[in-house]
Coordinates of C-alpha atoms in Angstrom, one line a residue:
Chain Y
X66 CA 97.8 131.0 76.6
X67 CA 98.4 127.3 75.6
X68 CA 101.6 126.0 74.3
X69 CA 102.3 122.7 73.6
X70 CA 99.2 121.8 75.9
X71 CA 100.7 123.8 78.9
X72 CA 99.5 126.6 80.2
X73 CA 102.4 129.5 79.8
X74 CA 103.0 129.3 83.6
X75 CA 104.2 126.0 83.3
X76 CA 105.6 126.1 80.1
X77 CA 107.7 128.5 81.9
X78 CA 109.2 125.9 84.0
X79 CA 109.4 123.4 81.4
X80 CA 111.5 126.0 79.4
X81 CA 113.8 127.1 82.2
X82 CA 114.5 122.9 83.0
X83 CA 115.9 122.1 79.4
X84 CA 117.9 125.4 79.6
X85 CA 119.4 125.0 83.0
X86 CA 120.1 121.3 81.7
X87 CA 121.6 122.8 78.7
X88 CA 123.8 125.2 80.6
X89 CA 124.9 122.4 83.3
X90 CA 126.1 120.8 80.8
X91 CA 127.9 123.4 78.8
X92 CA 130.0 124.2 81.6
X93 CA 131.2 120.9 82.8
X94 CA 132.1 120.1 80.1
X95 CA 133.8 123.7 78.6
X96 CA 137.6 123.1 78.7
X97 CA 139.5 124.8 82.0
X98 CA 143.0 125.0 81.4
X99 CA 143.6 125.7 84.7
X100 CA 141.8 123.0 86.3
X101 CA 143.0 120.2 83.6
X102 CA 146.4 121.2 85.2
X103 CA 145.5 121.1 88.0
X104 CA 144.2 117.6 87.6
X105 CA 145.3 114.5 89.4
X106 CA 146.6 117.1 92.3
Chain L
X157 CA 99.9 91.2 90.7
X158 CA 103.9 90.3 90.0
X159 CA 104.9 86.9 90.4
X160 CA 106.8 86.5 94.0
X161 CA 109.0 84.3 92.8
X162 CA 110.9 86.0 89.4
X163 CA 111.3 88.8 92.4
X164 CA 113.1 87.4 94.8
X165 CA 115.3 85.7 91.9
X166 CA 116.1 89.1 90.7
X167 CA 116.3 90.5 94.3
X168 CA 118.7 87.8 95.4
X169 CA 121.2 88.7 92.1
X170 CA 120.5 92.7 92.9
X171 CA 121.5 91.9 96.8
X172 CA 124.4 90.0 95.9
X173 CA 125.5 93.0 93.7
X174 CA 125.4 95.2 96.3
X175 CA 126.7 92.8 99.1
X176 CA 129.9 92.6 96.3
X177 CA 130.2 96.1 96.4
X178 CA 130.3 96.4 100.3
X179 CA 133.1 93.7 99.9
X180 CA 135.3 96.0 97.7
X181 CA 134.4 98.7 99.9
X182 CA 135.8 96.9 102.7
X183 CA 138.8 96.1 101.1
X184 CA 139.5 99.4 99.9
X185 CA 139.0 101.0 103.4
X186 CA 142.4 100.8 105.3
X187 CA 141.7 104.1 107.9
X188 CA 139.1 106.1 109.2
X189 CA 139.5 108.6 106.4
X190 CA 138.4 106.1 104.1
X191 CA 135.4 105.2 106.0
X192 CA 133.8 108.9 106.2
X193 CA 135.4 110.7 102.9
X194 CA 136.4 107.6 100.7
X195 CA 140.4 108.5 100.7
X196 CA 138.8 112.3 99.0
X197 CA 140.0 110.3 95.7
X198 CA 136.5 109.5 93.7
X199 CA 136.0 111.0 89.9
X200 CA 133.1 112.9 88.7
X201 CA 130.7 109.9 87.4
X202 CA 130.5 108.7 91.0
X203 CA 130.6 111.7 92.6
X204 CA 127.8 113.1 90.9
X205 CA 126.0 110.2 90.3
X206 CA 126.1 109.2 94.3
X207 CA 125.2 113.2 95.0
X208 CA 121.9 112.4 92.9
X209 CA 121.0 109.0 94.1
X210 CA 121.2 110.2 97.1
X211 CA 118.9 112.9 96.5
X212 CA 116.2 111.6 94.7
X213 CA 115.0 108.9 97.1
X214 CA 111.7 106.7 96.8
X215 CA 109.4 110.0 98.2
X216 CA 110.6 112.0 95.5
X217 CA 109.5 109.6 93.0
X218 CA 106.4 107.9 95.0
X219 CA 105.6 110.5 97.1
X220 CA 105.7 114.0 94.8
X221 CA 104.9 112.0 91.8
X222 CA 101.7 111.9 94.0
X223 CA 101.6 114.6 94.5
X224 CA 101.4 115.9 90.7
X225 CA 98.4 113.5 90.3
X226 CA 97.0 115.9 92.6
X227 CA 98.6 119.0 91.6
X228 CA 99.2 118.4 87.9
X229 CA 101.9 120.0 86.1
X230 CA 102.3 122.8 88.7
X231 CA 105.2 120.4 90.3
X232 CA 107.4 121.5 87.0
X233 CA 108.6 124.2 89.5
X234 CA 110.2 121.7 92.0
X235 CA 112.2 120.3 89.3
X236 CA 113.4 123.5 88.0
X237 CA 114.6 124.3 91.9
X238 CA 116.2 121.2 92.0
X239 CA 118.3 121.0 88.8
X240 CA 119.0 125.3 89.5
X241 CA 119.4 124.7 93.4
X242 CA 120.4 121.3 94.1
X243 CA 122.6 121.0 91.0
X244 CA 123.6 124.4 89.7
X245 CA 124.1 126.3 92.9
X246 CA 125.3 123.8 94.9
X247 CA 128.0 122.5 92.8
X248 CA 129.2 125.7 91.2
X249 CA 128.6 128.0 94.4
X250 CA 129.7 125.2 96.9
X251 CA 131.3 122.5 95.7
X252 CA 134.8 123.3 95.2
X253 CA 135.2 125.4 98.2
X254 CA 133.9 122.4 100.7
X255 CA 136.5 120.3 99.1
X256 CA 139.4 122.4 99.7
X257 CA 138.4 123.8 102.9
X258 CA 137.6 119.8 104.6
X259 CA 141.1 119.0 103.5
X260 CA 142.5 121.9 104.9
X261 CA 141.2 122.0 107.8
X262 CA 141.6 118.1 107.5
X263 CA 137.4 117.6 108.2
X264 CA 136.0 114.1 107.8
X265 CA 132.2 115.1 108.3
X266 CA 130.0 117.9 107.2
X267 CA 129.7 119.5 111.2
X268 CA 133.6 118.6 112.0
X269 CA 134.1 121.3 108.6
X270 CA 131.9 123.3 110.7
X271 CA 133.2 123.0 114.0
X272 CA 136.9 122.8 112.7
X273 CA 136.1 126.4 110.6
X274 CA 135.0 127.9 114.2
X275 CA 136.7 125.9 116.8
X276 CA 134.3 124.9 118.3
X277 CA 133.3 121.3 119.5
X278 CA 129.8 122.8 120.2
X279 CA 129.3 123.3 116.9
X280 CA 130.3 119.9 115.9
X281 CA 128.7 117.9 118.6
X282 CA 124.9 120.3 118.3
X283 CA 125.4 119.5 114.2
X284 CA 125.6 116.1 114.8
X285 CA 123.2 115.7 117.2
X286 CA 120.8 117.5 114.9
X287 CA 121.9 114.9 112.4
X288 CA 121.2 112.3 113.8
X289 CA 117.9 113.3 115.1
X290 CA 116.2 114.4 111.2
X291 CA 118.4 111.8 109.5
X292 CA 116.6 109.1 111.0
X293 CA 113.5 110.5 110.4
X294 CA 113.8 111.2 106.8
X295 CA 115.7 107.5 106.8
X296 CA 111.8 105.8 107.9
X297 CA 109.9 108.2 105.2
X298 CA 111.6 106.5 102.5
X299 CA 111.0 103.4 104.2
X300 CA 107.9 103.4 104.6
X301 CA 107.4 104.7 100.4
X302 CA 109.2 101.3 99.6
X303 CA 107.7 99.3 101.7
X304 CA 104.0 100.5 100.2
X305 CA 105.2 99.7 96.8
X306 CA 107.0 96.2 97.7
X307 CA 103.2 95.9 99.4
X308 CA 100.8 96.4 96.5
X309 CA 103.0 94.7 94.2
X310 CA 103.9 91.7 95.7
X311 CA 101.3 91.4 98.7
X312 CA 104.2 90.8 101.0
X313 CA 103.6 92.3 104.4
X314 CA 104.6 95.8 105.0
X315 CA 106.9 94.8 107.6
X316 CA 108.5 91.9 106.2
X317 CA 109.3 94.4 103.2
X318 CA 110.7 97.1 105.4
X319 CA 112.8 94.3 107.0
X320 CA 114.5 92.6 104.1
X321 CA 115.3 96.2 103.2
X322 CA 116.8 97.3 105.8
X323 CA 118.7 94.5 106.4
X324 CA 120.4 94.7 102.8
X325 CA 121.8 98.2 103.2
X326 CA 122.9 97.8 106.4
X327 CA 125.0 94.8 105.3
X328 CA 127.0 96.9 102.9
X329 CA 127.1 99.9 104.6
X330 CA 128.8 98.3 107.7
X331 CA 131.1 96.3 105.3
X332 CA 132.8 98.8 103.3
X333 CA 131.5 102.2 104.6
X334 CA 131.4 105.3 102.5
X335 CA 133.2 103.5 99.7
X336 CA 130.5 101.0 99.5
X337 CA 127.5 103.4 99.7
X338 CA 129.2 105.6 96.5
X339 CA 129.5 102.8 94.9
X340 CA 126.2 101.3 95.4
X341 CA 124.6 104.6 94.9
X342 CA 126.5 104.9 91.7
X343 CA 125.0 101.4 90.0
X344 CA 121.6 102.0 91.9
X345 CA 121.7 105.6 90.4
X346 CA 121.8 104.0 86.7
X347 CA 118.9 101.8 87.5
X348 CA 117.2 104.8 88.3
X349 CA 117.8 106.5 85.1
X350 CA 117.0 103.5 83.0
X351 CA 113.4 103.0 84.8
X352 CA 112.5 106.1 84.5
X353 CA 113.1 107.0 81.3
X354 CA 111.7 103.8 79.8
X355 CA 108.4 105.4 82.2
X356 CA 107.5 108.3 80.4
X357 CA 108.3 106.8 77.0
X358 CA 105.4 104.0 77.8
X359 CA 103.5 106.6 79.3
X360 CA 103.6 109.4 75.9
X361 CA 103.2 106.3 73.8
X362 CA 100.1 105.3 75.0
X363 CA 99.0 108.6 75.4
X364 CA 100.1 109.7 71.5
X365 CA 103.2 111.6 72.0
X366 CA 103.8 114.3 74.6
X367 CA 101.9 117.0 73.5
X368 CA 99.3 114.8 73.0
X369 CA 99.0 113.7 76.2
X370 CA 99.6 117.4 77.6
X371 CA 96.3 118.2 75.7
X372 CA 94.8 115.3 77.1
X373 CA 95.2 116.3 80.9
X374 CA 94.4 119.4 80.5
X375 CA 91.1 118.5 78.8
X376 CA 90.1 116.9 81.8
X377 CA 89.4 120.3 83.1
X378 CA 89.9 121.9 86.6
X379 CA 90.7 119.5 89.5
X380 CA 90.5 120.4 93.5
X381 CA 93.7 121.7 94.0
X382 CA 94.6 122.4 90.2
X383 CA 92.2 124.7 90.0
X384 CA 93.0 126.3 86.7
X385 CA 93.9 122.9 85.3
X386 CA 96.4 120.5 85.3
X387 CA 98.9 122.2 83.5
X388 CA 98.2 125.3 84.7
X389 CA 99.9 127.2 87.7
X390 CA 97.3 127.9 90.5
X391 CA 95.9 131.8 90.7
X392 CA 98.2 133.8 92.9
X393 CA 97.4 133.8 96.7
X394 CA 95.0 131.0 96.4
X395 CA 94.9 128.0 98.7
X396 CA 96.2 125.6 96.4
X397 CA 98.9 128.2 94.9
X398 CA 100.3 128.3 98.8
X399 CA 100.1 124.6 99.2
X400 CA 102.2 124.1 96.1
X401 CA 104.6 126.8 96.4
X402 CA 105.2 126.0 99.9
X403 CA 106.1 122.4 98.8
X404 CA 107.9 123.5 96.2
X405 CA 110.3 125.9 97.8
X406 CA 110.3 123.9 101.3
X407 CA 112.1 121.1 99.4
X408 CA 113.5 123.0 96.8
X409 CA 115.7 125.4 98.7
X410 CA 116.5 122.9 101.8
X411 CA 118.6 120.7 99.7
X412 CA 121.4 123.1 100.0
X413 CA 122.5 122.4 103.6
X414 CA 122.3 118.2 103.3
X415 CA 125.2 116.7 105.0
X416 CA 124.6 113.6 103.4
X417 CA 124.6 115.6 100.0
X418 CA 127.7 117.7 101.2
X419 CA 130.0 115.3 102.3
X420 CA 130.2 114.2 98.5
X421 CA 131.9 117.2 97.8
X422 CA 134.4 115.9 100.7
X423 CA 135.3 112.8 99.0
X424 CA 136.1 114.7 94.9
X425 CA 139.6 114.4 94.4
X426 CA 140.2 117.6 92.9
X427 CA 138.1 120.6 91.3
X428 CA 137.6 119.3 88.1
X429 CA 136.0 116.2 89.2
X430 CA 133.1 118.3 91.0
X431 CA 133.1 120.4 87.5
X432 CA 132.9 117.8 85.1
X433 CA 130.3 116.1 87.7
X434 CA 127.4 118.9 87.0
X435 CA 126.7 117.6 83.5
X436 CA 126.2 114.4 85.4
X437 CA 124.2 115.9 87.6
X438 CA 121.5 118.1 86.2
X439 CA 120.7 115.0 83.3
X440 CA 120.6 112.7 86.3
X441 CA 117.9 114.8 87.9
X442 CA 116.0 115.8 84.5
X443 CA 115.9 112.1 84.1
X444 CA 114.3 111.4 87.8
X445 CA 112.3 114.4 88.8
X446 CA 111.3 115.7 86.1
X447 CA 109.5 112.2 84.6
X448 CA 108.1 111.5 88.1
X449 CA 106.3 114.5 88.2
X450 CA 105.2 114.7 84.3
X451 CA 104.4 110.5 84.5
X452 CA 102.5 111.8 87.9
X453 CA 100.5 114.4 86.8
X454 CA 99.6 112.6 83.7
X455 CA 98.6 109.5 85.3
X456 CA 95.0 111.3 85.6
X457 CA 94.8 110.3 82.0
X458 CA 95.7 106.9 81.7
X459 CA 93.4 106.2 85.3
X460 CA 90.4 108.2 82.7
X461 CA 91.1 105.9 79.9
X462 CA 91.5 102.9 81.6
X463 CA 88.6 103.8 83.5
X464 CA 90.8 103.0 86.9
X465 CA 89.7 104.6 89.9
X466 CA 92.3 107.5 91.4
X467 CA 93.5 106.2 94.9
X468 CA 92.7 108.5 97.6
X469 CA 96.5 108.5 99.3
X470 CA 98.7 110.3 96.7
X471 CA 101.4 108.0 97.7
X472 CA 99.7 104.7 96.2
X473 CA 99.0 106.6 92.8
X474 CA 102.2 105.2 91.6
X475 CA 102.4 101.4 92.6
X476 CA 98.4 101.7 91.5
X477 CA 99.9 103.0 88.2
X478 CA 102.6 100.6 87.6
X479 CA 100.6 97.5 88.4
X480 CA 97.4 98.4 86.7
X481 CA 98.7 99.2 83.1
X482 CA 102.1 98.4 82.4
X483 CA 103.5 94.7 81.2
X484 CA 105.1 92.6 84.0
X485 CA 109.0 93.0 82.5
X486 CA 108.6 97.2 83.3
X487 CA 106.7 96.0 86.6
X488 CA 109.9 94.4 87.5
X489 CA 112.3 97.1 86.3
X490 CA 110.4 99.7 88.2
X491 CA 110.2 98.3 91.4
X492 CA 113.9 98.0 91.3
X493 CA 114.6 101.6 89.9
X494 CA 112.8 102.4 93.1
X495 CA 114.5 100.2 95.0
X496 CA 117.7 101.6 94.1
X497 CA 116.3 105.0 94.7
X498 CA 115.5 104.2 98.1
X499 CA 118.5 102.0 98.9
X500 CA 120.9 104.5 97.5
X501 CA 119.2 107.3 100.1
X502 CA 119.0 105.1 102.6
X503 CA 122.4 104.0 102.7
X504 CA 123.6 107.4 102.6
X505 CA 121.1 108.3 105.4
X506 CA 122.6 105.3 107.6
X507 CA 126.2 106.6 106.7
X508 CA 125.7 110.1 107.9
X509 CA 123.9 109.7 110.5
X510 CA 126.4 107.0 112.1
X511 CA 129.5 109.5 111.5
X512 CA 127.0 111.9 113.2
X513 CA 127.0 110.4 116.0
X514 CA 130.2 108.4 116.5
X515 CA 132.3 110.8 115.1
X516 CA 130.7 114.7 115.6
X517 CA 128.8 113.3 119.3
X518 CA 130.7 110.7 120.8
X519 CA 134.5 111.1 119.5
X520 CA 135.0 114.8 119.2
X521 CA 131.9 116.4 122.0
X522 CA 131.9 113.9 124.4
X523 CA 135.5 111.5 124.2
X524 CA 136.9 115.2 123.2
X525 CA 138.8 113.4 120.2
X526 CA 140.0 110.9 122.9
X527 CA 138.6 107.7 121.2
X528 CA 141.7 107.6 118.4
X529 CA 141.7 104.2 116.6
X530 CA 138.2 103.1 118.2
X531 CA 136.1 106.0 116.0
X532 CA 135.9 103.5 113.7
X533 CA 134.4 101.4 115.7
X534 CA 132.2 103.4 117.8
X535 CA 130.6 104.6 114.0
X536 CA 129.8 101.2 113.3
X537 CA 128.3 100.2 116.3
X538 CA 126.3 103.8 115.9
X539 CA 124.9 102.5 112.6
X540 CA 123.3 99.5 114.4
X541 CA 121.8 101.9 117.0
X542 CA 120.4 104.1 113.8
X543 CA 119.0 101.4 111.9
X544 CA 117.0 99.9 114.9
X545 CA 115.7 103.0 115.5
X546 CA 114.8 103.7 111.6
X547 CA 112.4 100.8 111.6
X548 CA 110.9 101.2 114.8
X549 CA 109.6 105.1 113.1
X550 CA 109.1 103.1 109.6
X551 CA 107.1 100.0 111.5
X552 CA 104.8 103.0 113.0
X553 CA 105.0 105.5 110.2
X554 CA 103.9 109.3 111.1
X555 CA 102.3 110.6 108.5
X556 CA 102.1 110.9 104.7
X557 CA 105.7 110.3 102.8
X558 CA 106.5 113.4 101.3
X559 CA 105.4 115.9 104.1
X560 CA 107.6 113.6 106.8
X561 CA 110.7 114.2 104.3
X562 CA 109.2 117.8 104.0
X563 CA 109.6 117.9 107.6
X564 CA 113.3 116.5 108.0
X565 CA 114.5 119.0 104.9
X566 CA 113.2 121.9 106.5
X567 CA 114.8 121.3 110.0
X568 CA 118.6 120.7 108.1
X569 CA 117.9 123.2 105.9
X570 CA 117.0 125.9 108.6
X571 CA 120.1 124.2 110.7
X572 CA 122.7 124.3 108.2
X573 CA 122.2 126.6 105.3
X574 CA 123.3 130.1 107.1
X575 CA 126.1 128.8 109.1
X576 CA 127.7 126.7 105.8
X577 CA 127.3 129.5 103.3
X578 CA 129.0 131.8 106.3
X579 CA 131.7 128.5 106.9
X580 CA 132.6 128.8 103.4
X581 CA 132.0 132.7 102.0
X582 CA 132.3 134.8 105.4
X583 CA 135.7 135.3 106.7
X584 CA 134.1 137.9 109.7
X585 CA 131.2 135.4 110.7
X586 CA 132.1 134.2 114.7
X587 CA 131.7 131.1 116.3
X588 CA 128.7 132.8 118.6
X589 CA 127.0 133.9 115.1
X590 CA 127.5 130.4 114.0
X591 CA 125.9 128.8 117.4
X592 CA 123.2 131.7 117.0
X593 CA 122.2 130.5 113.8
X594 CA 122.4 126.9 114.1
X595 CA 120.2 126.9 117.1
X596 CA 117.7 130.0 116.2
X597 CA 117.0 128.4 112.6
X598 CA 116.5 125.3 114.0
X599 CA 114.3 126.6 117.0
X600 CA 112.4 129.0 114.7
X601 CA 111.5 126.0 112.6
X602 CA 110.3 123.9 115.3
X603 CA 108.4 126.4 116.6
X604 CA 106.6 126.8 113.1
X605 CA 105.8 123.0 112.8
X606 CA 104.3 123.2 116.3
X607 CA 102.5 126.3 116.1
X608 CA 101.7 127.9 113.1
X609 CA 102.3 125.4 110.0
X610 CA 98.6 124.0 109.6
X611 CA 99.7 120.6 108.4
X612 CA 101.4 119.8 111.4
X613 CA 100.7 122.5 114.4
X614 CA 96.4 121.5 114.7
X615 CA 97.8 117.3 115.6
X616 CA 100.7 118.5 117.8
X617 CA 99.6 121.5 119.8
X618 CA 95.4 121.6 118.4
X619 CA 97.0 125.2 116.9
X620 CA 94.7 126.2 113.7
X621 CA 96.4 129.3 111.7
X622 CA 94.5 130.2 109.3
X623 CA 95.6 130.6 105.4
X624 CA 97.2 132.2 104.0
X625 CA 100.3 132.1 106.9
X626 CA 99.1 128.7 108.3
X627 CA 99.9 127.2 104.8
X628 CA 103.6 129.3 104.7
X629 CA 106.8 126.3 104.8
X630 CA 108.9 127.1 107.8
X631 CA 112.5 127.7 105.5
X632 CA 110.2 131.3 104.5
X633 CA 110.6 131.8 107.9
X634 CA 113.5 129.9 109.6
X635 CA 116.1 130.6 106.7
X636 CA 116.0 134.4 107.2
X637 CA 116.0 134.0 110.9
X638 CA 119.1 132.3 110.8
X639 CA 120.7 134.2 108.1
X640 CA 119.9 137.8 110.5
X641 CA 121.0 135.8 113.5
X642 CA 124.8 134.8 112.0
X643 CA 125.1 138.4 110.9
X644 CA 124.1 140.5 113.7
X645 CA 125.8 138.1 116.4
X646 CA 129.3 138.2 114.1
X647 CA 128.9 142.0 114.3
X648 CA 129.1 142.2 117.9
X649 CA 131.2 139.4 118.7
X650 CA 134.7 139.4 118.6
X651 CA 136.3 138.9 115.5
X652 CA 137.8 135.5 114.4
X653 CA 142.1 135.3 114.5
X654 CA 143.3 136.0 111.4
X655 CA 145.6 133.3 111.3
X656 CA 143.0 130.5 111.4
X657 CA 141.3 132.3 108.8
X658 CA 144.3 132.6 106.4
X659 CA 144.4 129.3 107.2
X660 CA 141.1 127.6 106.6
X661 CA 140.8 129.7 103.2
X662 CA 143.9 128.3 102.0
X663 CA 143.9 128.1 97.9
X664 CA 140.6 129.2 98.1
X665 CA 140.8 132.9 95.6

């Protein structure tokens, strides 16, 4: 099966890139109280 | 061909940058500490930035984008490893605690957290040697993928490239040690970035957009070792789905255990610079590996359509590329994302391997900690005998680019991973599980390359294995080897004193 002229096996690993990018970036950036108090220690 | 001229212009402005950069380095630098874990006071842009610079050297873009003109789209998997693995894992899963537990235990290299965790100058003095030994190996494969480009390009000999290059990093990295190389590696990083991205844009608007040009390559049908198409995954157990996978995986896991890629985590000055850093981190590798291998893999197209003929070494598809189809400003811009990618590695490279040996081999295994104030200098004088010893391997190159790094990856990897997971998540593992485990996952890998691994083993022993094991990446084996080894030899050794462990895992929960 084609999707967006990748085969589904590769499509695969296009899909799990933009989501791991997606979740990197969700948690650096998701507020910590912890660690913003933390910061400059 | 690009005009010689404009690049040495822009070459001479780029050096000078750098060289500038060395200079605040050197100016920032007041104490040993400074040299090998910049003061542990840097922020998350360079910390992450640097970490990814570092790791994404000239083979990863020359050399695997390469190797997706020959693979196709297959190499989507290698990115995915290293934004899950390289990023993910080993920011969230190791980062923090190698911050907390260097300072601690006061470590200023990767093996001296090592050897400090298990007492043992063994430990510190075998890790460094290791080091040194790979290091300078993987140091001449990313020569050597520069120098090719700076050839085609320009015309320049290969060896006047590879000196000019070499003396450039070396410059900055003695000036201002590892102050200098994160901040080099920071601006070089951003180059990278810019190059790239303004790479695949070119590329899916000559080619129509990106599914387009998706549908384009894999119109061209079946290729040798895509044999299902070029953006299809190879069938299961077939001799191209082992060569891939085994590439894939062999670099993909072995970034874990990088010292040069650990001892960033040694210089973050607290946890929420390492946090805030993985944003950074997996956009800066999205924006590197995962165009080089798309722009790779698709350059079968534009070769088609410009009716160019595909270079038989995978690691002149991308200087071929760049030169034969793209205007002369990108040209430009290109070569020097490049060589920032390789600088930024290299420098790195140079750095750890010199604290390898002046610090982990001759201050703390041989001087026994003895040489105090002259560390500093013994390091510096060790970077001299590394670079020499870099271009000798990059003046007579081994073999192809990416299998070299391959090579060097594999070795750390089987060295380090074990016994640093253990350092860092094992309060029961022993200093004989450690030395087990360093030196079985390092011998089992070895052994591998020289007997079994069917790139390597026919040219060094005349050893053919057949497929499907002779095609299987050491790490399959050498990793679990390593892992048993730390476990079984912890079980029956005596157990570590409770007090150093308290100790070492201070404000670690």
């Amino acid at each position: 099966m084609m999707i967006w002229g990748m085969d589904v096996s590769v499509f695969t690993a296009f899909t799990l890139i933009y989501i791991s990018v997606v979740f990197g970036i969700v948690y650096g950036l998701w507020p910590r109280k912890d660690e913003d108090e933390e910061e400059g220690t | 061909m690009a005009d010689v001229a404009t690049f040495f212009v822009i070459f001479a402005i780029y050096a000078a940058i750098m060289i500038y950069l060395g200079y605040r380095g050197y100016k920032a630098t007041k104490n040993v500490q400074d040299w090998l874990v910049a003061g542990r006071r840097i922020g998350p842009v360079v910390v992450a930035m640097s970490y990814g610079a570092t790791f994404i050297s000239a083979v990863a873009i020359i050399g695997f984008a390469g190797q997706a003109q020959v693979y196709g789209m297959q190499l989507l998997w290698l990115s995915v490893l290293n934004i899950i693995v390289g990023i993910l894992i080993a920011f969230i899963i190791f980062g923090n605690r190698t911050r907390i537990m260097s300072k601690t235990l006061q470590a200023l290299t990767f093996t001296e957290l090592l050897g400090k965790r298990f007492n043992s100058r063994f430990v510190q003095g075998f890790g460094g040697a290791v080091i040194a030994i790979f290091i300078i190996a993987y140091a001449s494969a990313v020569f050597n993928g520069t120098a090719r480009l700076i050839q085609v390009t320009f015309g320049t000999s290969y060896e006047s490239s590879i000196i000019a290059f070499t003396v450039i990093v070396a410059a900055y990295v003695l000036l201002g040690g590892l102050f200098a190389v994160l901040w080099t590696d920071t601006v070089q990083g951003f180059i990278m970035v810019i190059g790239l991205g303004i790479l695949l844009a070119l590329v899916w608007i000559q080619l129509g957009g990106p599914i387009a040009a998706n549908e384009a390559l894999a119109a061209l049908g079946p290729a040798k070792m895509a044999p299902n198409g070029l953006t299809s995954m190879s069938s299961f157990g077939s001799q191209s789905f082992m060569l891939v996978s085994s590439l894939i995986f062999g670099v993909g896991i072995g970034v874990l255990a990088q010292p040069q890629l650990a001892v960033r985590f040694m210089t973050a000055k607290n946890a929420r610079a390492i946090r805030r850093g993985v944003p950074i981190g997996v956009l800066f590798i999205f924006l590197t590996t995962y165009v080089a291998f798309t722009v790779g893999a698709l350059s079968n197209v534009i070769f088609k359509n410009n009716g160019i003929a595909i270079p038989t070494n995978p690691d002149l598809v991308m200087p071929t590329l760049i030169n034969s189809v793209f205007p002369a400003w990108f040209v430009y811009l290109f070569l020097f994302a490049i060589l920032s990618a390789s600088m930024s590695t290299a420098s790195s490279l140079f750095h750890v391997s010199d604290s390898a040996i002046g610090r982990d081999l001759y201050d703390k295994a041989i001087r026994k900690g003895l040489a105090g104030a002259a560390s500093a200098t013994v390091t510096k004088v060790a970077t001299l005998v590394v670079i020499v010893l870099t271009l000798l391997l990059s003046l007579f190159p081994p073999d192809a680019v990416a299998f070299l790094a391959t090579f060097s990856f594999g070795a750390l990897g089987a060295t380090f991973l074990a016994p640093f997971a253990a350092t860092l998540y094992w309060k029961q593992a022993t200093t004989p599980g450690i030395i087990a485990s360093m030196v079985g996952g390092l011998a089992a890998t070895l052994l591998w390359y020289m007997i079994v691994y069917s790139k390597t083993a026919p040219k060094i022993t005349g050893i053919n294995v057949a497929p499907p094991l002779g095609l299987l990446d050491p790490l399959f084996v050498a990793i679990p080897i390593s892992f048993a080894l730390v476990i079984i030899a912890s079980l029956v050794t005596k157990k570590p004193a409770e007090e150093h462990i308290a100790r070492a895992f201070t404000g670690i929960s």
